[in-house]
Coordinates of C-alpha atoms in Angstrom, one line a residue:
M1 CA -0.1 0.1 -0.3
I2 CA 1.2 3.5 -0.7
E3 CA 0.2 6.4 1.8
L4 CA 1.0 10.3 0.9
K5 CA 0.5 11.9 4.4
Q6 CA 0.4 16.0 3.9
L7 CA 3.1 16.1 1.0
T8 CA 4.0 19.5 0.3
K9 CA 6.8 20.6 -2.3
T10 CA 8.1 24.0 -2.8
F11 CA 10.9 25.5 -4.9
D12 CA 12.4 28.9 -4.5
V13 CA 12.1 30.5 -7.8
G14 CA 14.1 34.0 -7.7
K15 CA 12.4 35.7 -4.6
T16 CA 9.5 33.6 -4.9
T17 CA 8.3 30.3 -3.8
L18 CA 6.6 28.1 -6.0
T19 CA 4.4 25.5 -4.5
A20 CA 4.1 22.4 -6.8
V21 CA 2.3 19.9 -4.2
D22 CA 0.9 21.2 -2.1
D23 CA -0.7 18.9 1.3
V24 CA -1.5 16.1 -0.8
N25 CA -3.0 12.9 0.9
L26 CA -3.7 9.8 -0.8
T27 CA -3.8 6.0 0.0
I28 CA -3.5 3.6 -3.0
A29 CA -4.3 0.0 -2.6
D30 CA -1.9 -3.0 -3.2
G31 CA -2.6 -4.1 -6.8
E32 CA -4.5 -1.1 -7.8
I33 CA -3.9 1.0 -11.2
F34 CA -4.4 4.7 -9.7
G35 CA -4.4 7.7 -11.9
I36 CA -3.5 11.1 -11.2
I37 CA -4.7 13.7 -13.9
G38 CA -4.1 17.1 -14.3
Y39 CA -2.9 20.0 -16.8
S40 CA 0.5 21.0 -17.2
G41 CA 1.9 22.6 -13.8
A42 CA -1.0 20.9 -11.9
G43 CA 2.1 19.3 -10.1
K44 CA 1.7 15.7 -10.9
S45 CA 5.1 15.3 -12.5
T46 CA 6.7 16.9 -9.2
L47 CA 4.4 14.3 -7.1
I48 CA 5.2 11.1 -8.8
R49 CA 9.1 12.0 -8.9
I50 CA 8.8 12.4 -5.3
L51 CA 7.1 8.6 -5.1
N52 CA 10.3 7.5 -6.8
G53 CA 13.0 9.3 -4.4
L54 CA 13.9 11.5 -7.2
E55 CA 12.9 14.4 -5.2
K56 CA 12.5 15.5 -1.7
P57 CA 9.5 16.4 -0.2
T58 CA 9.4 20.0 1.7
S59 CA 7.2 18.5 4.4
G60 CA 5.4 15.0 4.5
T61 CA 5.8 11.6 4.2
V62 CA 5.9 9.0 1.4
D63 CA 5.3 5.2 2.9
I64 CA 5.5 2.8 0.3
N65 CA 4.7 -1.0 1.7
G66 CA 5.6 -0.2 5.2
Q67 CA 8.7 1.9 4.3
K68 CA 9.0 5.5 4.6
I69 CA 10.9 6.4 1.4
T70 CA 11.0 10.1 2.4
D71 CA 13.4 9.1 5.4
I72 CA 16.0 6.9 3.9
K73 CA 19.1 7.7 1.4
G74 CA 21.9 6.7 -0.3
A75 CA 22.3 2.5 -0.6
E76 CA 19.2 2.0 1.3
L77 CA 17.3 4.3 -1.0
R78 CA 18.8 3.0 -4.3
K79 CA 17.6 -0.6 -2.9
A80 CA 14.0 0.5 -2.3
R81 CA 14.0 2.4 -5.3
Q82 CA 14.3 -0.8 -7.2
K83 CA 10.8 -2.0 -5.8
V84 CA 9.4 1.3 -7.4
S85 CA 10.0 1.4 -11.2
M86 CA 9.3 4.0 -13.9
I87 CA 8.3 4.3 -17.2
F88 CA 8.4 7.7 -19.3
Q89 CA 6.9 9.5 -22.2
H90 CA 10.1 9.4 -24.3
F91 CA 10.9 5.9 -23.4
N92 CA 14.6 6.7 -22.4
L93 CA 16.3 3.7 -23.7
L94 CA 20.2 3.5 -24.2
W95 CA 20.4 3.8 -28.1
S96 CA 23.6 2.0 -28.7
R97 CA 22.1 -1.1 -26.6
T98 CA 19.8 -3.6 -28.4
V99 CA 16.1 -4.8 -26.8
Q100 CA 18.0 -7.4 -24.6
E101 CA 20.6 -5.1 -23.5
N102 CA 18.2 -2.3 -22.3
I103 CA 16.5 -4.9 -20.5
E104 CA 19.4 -6.6 -18.9
F105 CA 20.6 -3.0 -17.7
P106 CA 19.1 -2.5 -14.3
L107 CA 20.1 -6.4 -13.8
E108 CA 23.5 -5.6 -14.8
I109 CA 23.6 -2.7 -12.1
A110 CA 22.1 -5.1 -9.6
G111 CA 24.8 -7.7 -9.9
V112 CA 22.5 -10.4 -11.1
P113 CA 24.6 -13.0 -12.9
K114 CA 24.7 -13.4 -16.8
A115 CA 22.7 -16.5 -17.1
K116 CA 19.8 -15.3 -14.7
R117 CA 19.6 -11.8 -16.7
V118 CA 19.2 -13.7 -20.0
E119 CA 16.8 -15.8 -18.5
K120 CA 14.5 -13.0 -17.0
V121 CA 15.0 -11.1 -20.4
K122 CA 13.6 -14.1 -22.1
E123 CA 10.4 -13.9 -19.5
L124 CA 9.7 -10.3 -20.2
V125 CA 10.5 -10.2 -24.0
E126 CA 7.4 -13.0 -23.9
L127 CA 5.7 -10.5 -21.6
V128 CA 5.4 -7.3 -23.6
G129 CA 5.1 -9.1 -26.9
L130 CA 8.6 -8.7 -28.2
A131 CA 9.8 -12.2 -29.0
G132 CA 12.1 -12.0 -31.9
R133 CA 13.2 -8.4 -31.7
E134 CA 15.8 -9.0 -28.8
H135 CA 18.7 -8.0 -31.2
A136 CA 17.1 -4.9 -32.6
Y137 CA 18.4 -1.4 -31.6
P138 CA 15.9 1.3 -30.7
S139 CA 16.5 3.3 -33.9
Q140 CA 14.9 -0.2 -35.6
L141 CA 11.8 0.2 -33.4
S142 CA 8.2 1.6 -33.5
G143 CA 7.2 4.0 -30.8
G144 CA 4.7 1.4 -29.3
Q145 CA 7.7 -1.3 -29.5
K146 CA 10.1 1.2 -27.7
Q147 CA 7.6 1.8 -24.9
R148 CA 7.1 -2.3 -24.5
V149 CA 11.2 -2.1 -24.0
G150 CA 10.7 0.6 -21.5
I151 CA 7.8 -1.5 -19.5
A152 CA 10.0 -4.7 -19.6
R153 CA 13.2 -2.8 -18.8
A154 CA 10.8 -1.4 -15.6
L155 CA 9.6 -5.1 -14.6
A156 CA 13.1 -6.2 -14.5
N157 CA 13.9 -6.0 -10.7
D158 CA 10.3 -7.2 -9.9
P159 CA 9.2 -4.2 -8.6
E160 CA 6.2 -3.8 -6.3
V161 CA 5.1 -0.3 -7.9
L162 CA 5.1 0.5 -11.5
L163 CA 4.9 4.3 -12.2
C164 CA 4.1 5.7 -15.4
D165 CA 4.9 9.4 -16.4
E166 CA 2.8 10.4 -19.2
A167 CA 3.8 7.0 -20.9
T168 CA 1.4 7.2 -23.8
S169 CA 1.6 11.0 -24.9
A170 CA 3.9 10.4 -27.5
L171 CA 2.0 7.8 -29.0
D172 CA -0.9 7.3 -31.5
P173 CA -4.4 6.5 -30.5
E174 CA -4.0 2.9 -31.8
T175 CA -0.6 2.6 -30.0
T176 CA -1.9 4.2 -26.7
D177 CA -4.6 1.6 -26.6
A178 CA -2.6 -1.2 -27.0
I179 CA -0.1 -0.1 -24.4
L180 CA -3.0 0.4 -22.0
D181 CA -4.3 -2.8 -22.8
L182 CA -0.7 -4.2 -22.0
L183 CA -0.8 -2.4 -18.7
V184 CA -3.9 -3.7 -17.4
D185 CA -2.7 -7.2 -18.4
I186 CA 0.6 -7.1 -16.3
N187 CA -1.7 -5.7 -13.6
K188 CA -3.8 -8.8 -13.4
R189 CA -1.0 -11.2 -14.0
L190 CA 1.6 -10.0 -11.7
G191 CA -0.9 -8.2 -9.0
L192 CA 1.6 -5.0 -9.6
T193 CA 0.3 -1.6 -8.3
I194 CA 0.3 0.9 -11.3
V195 CA 0.4 4.8 -10.5
L196 CA 0.1 6.7 -13.6
I197 CA 0.3 10.5 -14.4
T198 CA -1.6 11.8 -17.3
H199 CA -4.0 14.8 -18.9
E200 CA -6.0 12.6 -21.0
M201 CA -8.9 11.4 -19.7
H202 CA -9.1 8.5 -22.4
V203 CA -6.0 7.2 -20.6
I204 CA -7.7 7.4 -16.8
R205 CA -11.2 5.7 -18.1
K206 CA -9.7 2.6 -19.9
I207 CA -7.4 1.7 -17.3
C208 CA -7.9 3.1 -13.6
H209 CA -9.6 1.9 -10.8
R210 CA -9.7 5.4 -9.2
V211 CA -8.4 9.1 -10.0
A212 CA -7.1 12.0 -8.4
V213 CA -7.7 15.2 -10.2
M214 CA -5.0 17.8 -9.4
E215 CA -5.1 21.4 -9.8
G216 CA -2.6 24.2 -8.4
G217 CA -0.9 21.5 -6.4
K218 CA -3.8 20.0 -4.8
V219 CA -5.7 17.0 -5.4
V220 CA -9.3 18.8 -6.1
E221 CA -11.5 15.7 -6.6
L222 CA -11.0 12.2 -6.0
G223 CA -13.0 8.8 -6.2
D224 CA -13.5 5.9 -8.3
V225 CA -13.4 6.4 -12.2
L226 CA -17.2 5.3 -12.4
E227 CA -18.3 8.0 -10.0
I228 CA -16.0 10.5 -11.3
F229 CA -17.4 10.2 -14.7
Q230 CA -21.1 9.9 -13.3
T231 CA -21.0 13.1 -11.0
P232 CA -17.9 15.0 -11.6
K233 CA -18.0 18.1 -9.0
Q234 CA -15.1 20.5 -9.7
E235 CA -15.1 22.5 -13.0
I236 CA -11.8 21.2 -13.8
T237 CA -13.1 17.8 -13.5
K238 CA -15.9 18.2 -15.6
R239 CA -13.5 19.6 -18.6
F240 CA -11.5 16.3 -18.2
V241 CA -14.8 13.7 -18.5
A242 CA -15.8 16.5 -21.6
Q243 CA -12.6 14.9 -23.3
V244 CA -14.5 11.5 -23.4
T245 CA -18.0 12.3 -23.3
E246 CA -17.8 15.5 -25.1
S247 CA -20.5 17.5 -27.8
E248 CA -23.8 16.0 -26.6
D249 CA -23.9 18.5 -23.9
S250 CA -22.7 21.7 -25.9
S251 CA -25.3 24.5 -26.9
E252 CA -24.2 23.9 -30.6
T253 CA -25.3 20.5 -30.5
I254 CA -28.5 21.0 -28.4
K255 CA -29.6 23.8 -31.0
H256 CA -28.9 21.5 -33.9
L257 CA -30.8 18.7 -32.7
R258 CA -33.4 20.6 -31.6
E259 CA -33.5 21.7 -35.3
L260 CA -33.7 18.0 -36.4
Y261 CA -36.4 17.0 -33.8
P262 CA -38.3 20.4 -32.9
T263 CA -41.2 18.5 -31.1
G264 CA -41.4 16.8 -27.7
E265 CA -38.7 17.0 -25.1
L266 CA -35.0 16.1 -25.8
V267 CA -33.9 14.4 -22.9
K268 CA -30.4 13.0 -21.6
L269 CA -30.1 9.6 -20.2
V270 CA -27.0 8.6 -18.1
F271 CA -26.6 4.9 -17.4
V272 CA -23.4 3.6 -14.9
G273 CA -22.6 0.2 -14.2
E274 CA -24.8 -2.5 -14.5
Q275 CA -27.6 0.0 -15.6
A276 CA -25.8 0.0 -19.2
E277 CA -27.0 -3.7 -19.5
Q278 CA -30.2 -3.4 -18.3
P279 CA -33.7 -3.0 -21.1
I280 CA -34.6 0.2 -19.1
L281 CA -36.4 1.7 -22.3
T282 CA -38.2 -1.6 -23.1
Q283 CA -39.9 -1.1 -19.4
L284 CA -40.5 2.5 -19.9
I285 CA -42.3 1.7 -23.1
R286 CA -44.5 -1.0 -21.5
K287 CA -45.2 1.3 -18.5
H288 CA -45.6 4.8 -20.2
P289 CA -47.7 5.8 -22.8
V290 CA -44.9 8.2 -24.5
E291 CA -43.7 8.1 -28.1
I292 CA -39.6 7.3 -27.7
N293 CA -37.2 8.2 -30.5
I294 CA -33.4 7.7 -29.9
V295 CA -31.7 10.4 -31.3
Q296 CA -27.9 9.5 -30.3
G297 CA -26.0 7.7 -27.5
K298 CA -22.5 5.6 -27.0
V299 CA -21.2 3.4 -24.3
S300 CA -17.9 4.1 -22.6
H301 CA -16.2 1.0 -20.6
T302 CA -14.1 1.7 -17.5
Q303 CA -12.3 -1.0 -15.1
R304 CA -15.3 -0.4 -13.0
G305 CA -18.5 -1.2 -15.6
A306 CA -19.9 0.5 -18.1
Y307 CA -20.8 4.4 -18.7
G308 CA -23.3 5.0 -21.0
T309 CA -25.3 8.5 -22.7
L310 CA -28.4 8.1 -24.8
I311 CA -30.2 11.1 -26.0
L312 CA -34.2 10.8 -26.6
Q313 CA -37.1 12.5 -28.0
L314 CA -39.9 11.8 -25.7
K315 CA -43.4 13.1 -27.2
G316 CA -46.6 13.0 -25.0
T317 CA -48.4 15.3 -22.6
D318 CA -46.7 16.9 -20.0
A319 CA -48.1 14.9 -17.5
E320 CA -46.5 11.5 -19.4
I321 CA -43.4 13.2 -19.8
R322 CA -43.0 13.8 -16.2
Q323 CA -44.0 10.5 -15.0
A324 CA -41.6 8.9 -17.5
L325 CA -38.9 11.2 -16.0
E326 CA -39.9 9.9 -12.7
F327 CA -39.6 6.3 -13.5
L328 CA -36.3 6.6 -15.0
N329 CA -34.6 8.7 -11.9
Q330 CA -36.8 5.8 -9.8
E331 CA -34.5 3.1 -11.7
N332 CA -31.6 4.9 -10.7
V333 CA -30.9 6.2 -14.4
Q334 CA -29.9 10.0 -14.5
A335 CA -32.5 12.0 -16.8
E336 CA -32.7 15.3 -17.4
V337 CA -34.5 17.7 -20.0
M338 CA -31.7 19.2 -22.1
A339 CA -32.5 23.0 -22.2
N340 CA -31.8 25.2 -25.2
D341 CA -29.9 27.9 -24.2

């Protein structure tokens, strides 16, 4: 388990003091994929550097599986950091070394004998899907393959925690999804705790169990990913959620839909978890005399379940539409009339 208590990091910039991390308190469970999201300058990169001992906090503590990383130094810190590995946005590979030699590098530093290094590399190459590329150099690899080497290298010392610093930001969307799928697979196979920082809500939605939203060095919102998608509270969180759910709530979209469907009411439904799999509309049609037209909708999947939105055109009397909305809300489906500003 990872515990951050009253963590603060300040930097002196000229005559002013910059607070990069401001009184952060977090608990991350063993085997969890935990996301930290924020825009540039939010403090997330500094936070993750504190987690692996690259930065010392100004105050507060970091406890990883019972060991206070913030209280140790020298050889003891170097040993502890072998259990907290990291992968980076730009891969940080050794360009003069082959795939095998890159993965071997941390094992060399740790003094592992050659025979055991070769055996471990073979195992890791299979795990990350690079079999047959062991003798290639980084310049001969695609971006996704380079990141797979980075992941294999990070796993070489059998870490307990894997930190991901914007690990997919330099990749195209298809390659990003493949790397995220690999991280989920590693998490399930090895029971590895993964902490990742990103500015992309798609990454959070796809693989994280919980997420902390950072702004101005503070954690301004924290919760289960599915809950955050369902009911984001802070404005910054709503902007991040809009990266994935964008468009249906914009005034331009509502105006366009109203032009296409000028009668009745446009109603947005939000389905979360098991609700996304239930025949709610069938029940609605059977129980209420309203005319239903499906306008648009989509379902997104998170590690905790599905999150879906659906826009309907409901036709009927005011009383019939009101009763239909009450039925949906009783079924724990968020239903609201989309106002045309």
